[in-house]
Amino acid sequence: MKKLAAASLLALAVAYPTTAANPPFDTPAPIAYMEDLSSGAVLYAKDADRRMPPASMAKMMTVYVAFDLIKKGELKLDQQIEVRPETWKKWHSQGSTMFLAVGEKPTVSDLLKGIVTLSGNDACVVLAEGIAGTEEAFANLMNQQAQRIGLTNSHFGNSNGWPDEGRTYVTARDLAHLAAATIKEHPDLYKQYYSLPSFTWGKTLGAGAAISQGNRDPLLGRVEGADGLKTGHTEEAGYGFTGSAEQGGRRLVMVVAGLDSYGGRADESVRFMNWGFRSWKARPIAAKGRKIGDVEVQGGSDTTVGVVAPRDLNATVPAGTSPQMQGKIVYQGPVKAPIKAGAHIADLVVETPGMPTQTLPLVAETEIGEAGFFRRAWQGLWSLFA
């Protein structure tokens, strides 16, 4: 069951607290969402749970599936995948392309660059077929991963987001969650592939002169700390973008969708991200290693274990404010032993008047082993009378 324990944050109170009203912002984008991953605070949400076609933003899931397989050792970056004639015929001139040639054998690394930097529809399908045999089978992998990481309102029918009569759909909140999962679970691969300024391809097997294309990310070079993720555009979806940047220890993820022009998407993305950094600030909550409280342990050598901050913890508040905050420890418990020191076993939920709650991770302070036979027997007897 879920246990709640009050954790006083009165030491953070200020003498003259101010109201934490959300900073004003408006966007012509029909759909928009922004989250501060450093604190879990949702800074802006406009129709964030409306289902929509993702266009090429669906390629983020294709890349995520590949990253996961690479991390598990089931896919190698230098592994070659041959371009089938049927795949080339269908995709060599269908939307954005990497300009792959029939019989060519790009590596997985080449294809990832072609997907992320060039938004190649052909690269997506070649990678999907190389991993799962068919694009349909790969889409099943996409949906399995989507379910695993908690994309509750999304479905993928193909690897590249090409219109498919509504089988592929997402929400802005789910896209942000997918971006966050990519960044948190695969930081090295994310850094390696998502912020390349350009990529050159198209000179092998008689394909002619090499073609260099720039990254379509509208934040790169325009917003400090910008390093990903993916644009998308079809007639049906309009112009959309899921992006991320990090400044001063704060990482933001943003989504805009349904805009009506390429330039409008670029300008609105920059304006939105700048608002997120300038209109909000980090408020220190607890230094790394600070003990926040204790949680109950089941079947352990001790009945409780301390929970501490795994890093410097900050809440996000509007710039120019110093609001009063309260927090509580939330965990699924009692937590079953054994417990490793540093394991994430609880969260600190921070509440600020006028703002959504923010959730920060807490980890076990010490290792807790399993109780011995006699201690387990005593605990069982005690639980009966309790």
XYZ file of C-alpha atoms in Angstrom:
386
model
C 0.000 0.000 0.000
C 1.083 3.612 -0.392
C 2.371 5.138 2.841
C 2.570 8.876 3.431
C 4.746 10.565 6.022
C 4.874 14.283 6.734
C 8.310 15.806 6.238
C 8.549 19.319 7.619
C 10.203 21.852 5.361
C 9.699 24.736 7.763
C 13.419 25.453 7.689
C 12.867 26.640 4.117
C 10.185 29.142 5.089
C 11.023 32.788 4.530
C 10.154 35.648 6.798
C 7.910 37.303 4.235
C 6.722 34.626 1.807
C 5.350 35.777 -1.520
C 2.617 34.265 -3.682
C 3.782 31.821 -6.377
C 1.498 32.797 -9.252
C 2.521 31.190 -12.546
C 4.341 33.650 -14.835
C 2.109 34.650 -17.762
C 2.717 33.060 -21.153
C 0.627 32.586 -24.260
C 1.450 30.782 -27.473
C -0.242 30.493 -30.873
C 0.567 26.767 -30.798
C -2.699 24.824 -30.333
C -0.789 22.315 -28.191
C 2.099 23.122 -25.861
C 3.769 21.599 -22.816
C 6.837 22.283 -20.693
C 8.320 20.391 -17.754
C 11.343 21.052 -15.581
C 12.937 17.616 -15.310
C 15.126 18.773 -12.447
C 12.113 19.175 -10.163
C 9.235 17.454 -11.953
C 7.353 20.767 -12.134
C 4.970 21.233 -15.050
C 5.544 24.856 -16.062
C 2.988 25.058 -18.861
C 0.287 22.820 -20.316
C -2.085 23.694 -23.151
C -4.226 20.808 -24.393
C -1.304 18.562 -23.449
C -3.382 15.366 -23.377
C -5.082 15.787 -26.763
C -4.265 12.953 -29.155
C -2.465 14.155 -32.256
C -0.386 12.783 -35.143
C 3.291 13.117 -34.193
C 4.742 13.311 -37.710
C 8.519 12.854 -37.432
C 8.487 13.292 -33.653
C 7.525 9.589 -33.655
C 11.132 8.912 -34.644
C 12.104 9.641 -31.050
C 10.557 6.280 -30.140
C 12.417 4.510 -32.937
C 15.660 5.945 -31.592
C 14.691 5.057 -28.021
C 14.099 1.414 -28.992
C 17.512 1.315 -30.681
C 19.223 2.953 -27.703
C 17.656 0.373 -25.371
C 18.884 -2.532 -27.504
C 22.361 -1.002 -27.696
C 22.447 -0.616 -23.916
C 21.465 -4.288 -23.504
C 24.184 -5.386 -25.944
C 21.642 -6.756 -28.425
C 22.454 -4.178 -31.123
C 25.896 -2.883 -32.106
C 26.655 0.601 -33.379
C 28.974 -0.810 -36.052
C 26.446 -3.441 -37.177
C 25.632 -3.054 -40.886
C 22.112 -3.242 -42.313
C 21.560 -3.636 -46.049
C 19.072 -1.401 -47.861
C 16.500 -3.615 -49.595
C 15.283 -2.613 -53.086
C 11.657 -2.624 -51.885
C 12.481 -0.260 -49.018
C 14.394 2.096 -51.292
C 11.588 2.141 -53.865
C 9.016 3.141 -51.274
C 11.036 5.646 -49.277
C 13.850 7.150 -51.375
C 11.739 10.198 -52.239
C 8.974 10.058 -49.639
C 9.385 13.099 -47.377
C 12.690 13.696 -45.589
C 15.418 11.316 -46.693
C 18.957 10.262 -45.830
C 19.525 9.463 -49.520
C 20.295 5.808 -48.947
C 20.992 3.673 -52.021
C 19.887 0.146 -52.946
C 22.332 -2.452 -51.624
C 24.105 0.055 -49.414
C 25.098 -1.193 -45.941
C 25.034 1.713 -43.496
C 25.892 0.980 -39.879
C 23.428 1.391 -37.040
C 25.378 4.502 -36.071
C 24.984 5.934 -39.583
C 21.253 5.269 -39.500
C 20.836 6.900 -36.089
C 22.530 10.023 -37.432
C 20.311 9.876 -40.495
C 17.212 9.661 -38.310
C 18.057 12.241 -35.648
C 19.924 14.824 -37.710
C 18.338 14.407 -41.149
C 14.921 13.039 -40.127
C 15.325 10.357 -42.787
C 12.167 8.326 -43.334
C 14.247 5.811 -45.280
C 16.745 5.497 -42.416
C 13.941 4.708 -39.965
C 12.529 1.877 -42.049
C 15.945 0.369 -42.810
C 16.802 0.393 -39.096
C 13.401 -1.036 -38.166
C 13.753 -3.890 -40.679
C 17.297 -4.582 -39.543
C 16.195 -4.872 -35.916
C 12.855 -6.675 -36.187
C 12.639 -8.053 -39.741
C 9.631 -5.958 -40.726
C 8.434 -2.478 -39.883
C 5.228 -3.948 -38.447
C 7.187 -6.108 -36.012
C 9.306 -3.108 -35.057
C 6.167 -1.073 -34.350
C 5.229 -3.760 -31.824
C 8.556 -3.140 -30.088
C 7.806 0.577 -30.076
C 4.463 0.001 -28.394
C 5.952 -2.387 -25.843
C 8.519 0.207 -24.862
C 5.898 2.954 -24.820
C 3.862 0.918 -22.353
C 6.908 0.143 -20.224
C 7.913 3.780 -19.759
C 4.373 4.965 -19.139
C 3.193 6.567 -22.373
C -0.459 6.106 -21.480
C -2.042 7.870 -24.456
C 0.150 6.989 -27.434
C 0.301 4.306 -30.116
C 2.767 3.694 -32.938
C 1.853 2.112 -36.257
C 5.127 2.745 -38.083
C 8.726 3.757 -37.436
C 8.812 7.262 -38.917
C 5.493 8.956 -38.166
C 4.273 8.942 -41.765
C 0.462 9.430 -41.857
C -1.258 6.052 -41.428
C -4.976 6.826 -41.099
C -4.738 7.584 -37.405
C -3.052 4.412 -36.172
C -0.099 6.469 -34.934
C -0.937 9.083 -32.312
C 0.670 10.715 -29.284
C 0.097 13.529 -26.811
C 2.403 16.392 -25.913
C 2.713 15.069 -22.365
C 3.732 11.640 -23.654
C 6.292 13.133 -26.043
C 7.863 15.040 -23.157
C 7.892 11.848 -21.104
C 9.592 9.985 -23.971
C 12.198 12.737 -24.260
C 12.833 12.572 -20.512
C 13.229 8.781 -20.613
C 15.722 9.064 -23.484
C 17.813 11.664 -21.664
C 17.751 9.968 -18.254
C 18.200 6.343 -19.334
C 20.662 6.854 -22.211
C 22.640 10.039 -21.428
C 25.775 9.059 -23.371
C 23.927 7.993 -26.515
C 21.693 11.054 -26.270
C 24.747 13.312 -26.147
C 26.410 11.432 -28.993
C 23.528 11.617 -31.481
C 21.018 14.333 -30.664
C 22.992 17.551 -31.108
C 25.042 16.995 -34.271
C 24.850 20.223 -36.313
C 24.856 18.338 -39.641
C 25.450 14.977 -41.297
C 26.736 14.032 -44.741
C 25.680 10.960 -46.733
C 25.067 9.757 -50.284
C 28.401 9.015 -51.906
C 28.547 5.215 -51.868
C 27.517 2.670 -54.522
C 27.304 5.269 -57.241
C 24.792 7.440 -55.386
C 26.532 10.558 -56.633
C 28.061 13.404 -54.680
C 27.780 13.362 -50.903
C 24.887 15.413 -49.580
C 25.257 17.402 -46.379
C 22.117 18.372 -44.466
C 21.765 20.465 -41.335
C 20.022 19.494 -38.124
C 16.440 20.775 -38.104
C 16.421 21.432 -34.322
C 15.405 25.130 -34.078
C 17.038 25.601 -30.653
C 20.577 24.569 -31.585
C 22.773 27.643 -31.697
C 19.915 29.897 -30.555
C 19.293 28.768 -26.972
C 22.111 28.143 -24.508
C 22.390 24.495 -23.511
C 20.078 23.192 -26.254
C 20.971 19.614 -27.233
C 17.936 17.852 -28.813
C 15.416 16.429 -29.756
C 13.105 16.194 -32.835
C 10.982 18.257 -35.213
C 7.979 16.985 -37.144
C 5.802 18.169 -40.017
C 3.023 16.812 -42.191
C 0.005 18.525 -43.701
C -2.169 16.726 -41.183
C -0.071 17.506 -38.091
C 1.274 20.955 -38.915
C 4.688 21.959 -37.574
C 5.764 20.507 -34.231
C 8.851 20.172 -32.083
C 9.974 18.381 -28.939
C 13.078 20.024 -27.531
C 15.338 20.106 -24.487
C 18.019 22.355 -23.031
C 19.997 22.553 -19.796
C 21.119 25.716 -18.031
C 22.508 26.140 -14.530
C 21.584 22.612 -13.488
C 18.000 22.915 -14.732
C 16.876 20.750 -17.658
C 13.662 21.675 -19.437
C 11.691 19.647 -21.974
C 9.184 21.426 -24.205
C 6.660 20.429 -26.856
C 4.807 22.607 -29.341
C 2.516 21.216 -32.041
C 0.072 22.311 -34.711
C 1.876 25.490 -35.784
C 1.324 26.648 -39.356
C 4.832 27.456 -40.611
C 8.466 26.389 -40.414
C 9.586 29.823 -39.258
C 6.755 30.070 -36.747
C 7.817 26.787 -35.177
C 11.423 27.959 -34.889
C 10.594 31.345 -33.357
C 7.965 29.967 -30.976
C 10.253 27.172 -29.796
C 13.012 29.645 -28.935
C 10.575 32.017 -27.214
C 8.978 29.205 -25.213
C 12.287 27.753 -24.000
C 13.667 31.172 -23.071
C 10.505 31.853 -21.056
C 11.013 28.607 -19.172
C 14.512 29.568 -18.093
C 13.990 33.299 -17.496
C 10.584 33.289 -15.802
C 11.289 30.422 -13.405
C 14.126 29.711 -10.978
C 15.429 26.845 -8.857
C 14.701 27.022 -5.122
C 17.067 24.880 -2.970
C 15.310 22.168 -0.986
C 18.039 19.849 0.299
C 21.752 19.416 -0.274
C 23.087 16.101 -1.529
C 23.216 13.557 1.295
C 20.833 15.405 3.611
C 18.538 13.061 5.518
C 14.871 13.891 4.965
C 13.225 11.230 7.145
C 12.668 7.504 7.639
C 10.508 4.909 5.906
C 9.251 1.553 7.196
C 11.017 -1.656 6.175
C 9.483 -5.119 5.918
C 11.514 -8.251 6.612
C 14.727 -6.379 7.241
C 17.500 -6.329 9.816
C 16.046 -2.925 10.833
C 12.421 -1.800 10.830
C 13.191 1.587 9.257
C 15.740 3.110 6.931
C 16.642 6.752 6.430
C 16.040 8.433 3.097
C 18.400 11.111 1.794
C 18.777 13.460 -1.150
C 20.696 11.680 -3.968
C 21.765 15.051 -5.363
C 21.161 18.700 -4.611
C 17.376 18.923 -4.719
C 15.613 22.035 -5.977
C 12.010 23.020 -6.513
C 10.982 25.289 -9.374
C 9.255 28.550 -8.504
C 8.405 31.705 -10.454
C 11.321 34.148 -10.649
C 11.102 36.919 -8.083
C 9.073 34.892 -5.587
C 9.932 33.109 -2.328
C 6.843 31.045 -1.543
C 6.222 28.936 1.541
C 6.614 25.205 0.860
C 5.608 21.999 2.576
C 6.640 18.472 1.727
C 5.856 14.857 2.485
C 7.659 11.595 1.933
C 5.707 9.240 -0.326
C 6.608 5.603 -0.842
C 5.165 2.216 -1.656
C 5.579 0.385 1.578
C 6.634 -0.948 3.865
C 9.718 -1.278 1.627
C 10.801 -4.911 1.394
C 14.340 -5.877 2.383
C 17.005 -6.294 1.176
C 17.626 -2.639 0.309
C 20.812 -1.327 -1.261
C 22.287 1.958 -0.106
C 21.457 4.584 -2.723
C 18.391 2.749 -4.048
C 15.461 4.994 -5.029
C 12.759 3.934 -2.566
C 10.741 7.094 -1.913
C 9.894 10.550 -3.225
C 9.628 13.947 -1.635
C 6.435 15.600 -2.833
C 6.709 19.386 -2.509
C 3.561 21.484 -2.344
C 3.506 25.213 -3.045
C 0.300 27.268 -2.852
C -0.986 28.111 -6.316
C 1.245 25.587 -8.119
C 1.130 21.897 -9.063
C 3.041 19.513 -6.808
C 6.656 18.657 -7.581
C 8.196 15.238 -7.038
C 11.857 14.775 -6.090
C 13.658 11.414 -5.625
C 14.901 10.096 -2.275
C 17.286 7.159 -1.809
C 18.143 4.742 0.984
C 20.733 6.118 3.396
C 22.199 2.726 4.303
C 22.041 -0.889 3.246
C 19.412 -3.013 4.966
C 19.835 -6.775 4.882
C 17.147 -9.398 5.236
C 16.154 -10.356 8.758
C 17.355 -13.696 10.144
C 14.987 -16.564 10.872
C 14.280 -15.681 14.510
C 13.819 -11.991 13.753
C 11.386 -12.818 10.923
C 9.469 -15.103 13.255
C 9.292 -12.403 15.904
C 8.183 -9.808 13.339
C 5.477 -12.159 12.091
C 4.223 -12.786 15.625
C 4.309 -9.093 16.421
C 2.345 -8.237 13.264
C -0.417 -10.653 14.317
C -0.894 -8.929 17.680
C -0.378 -5.456 16.178
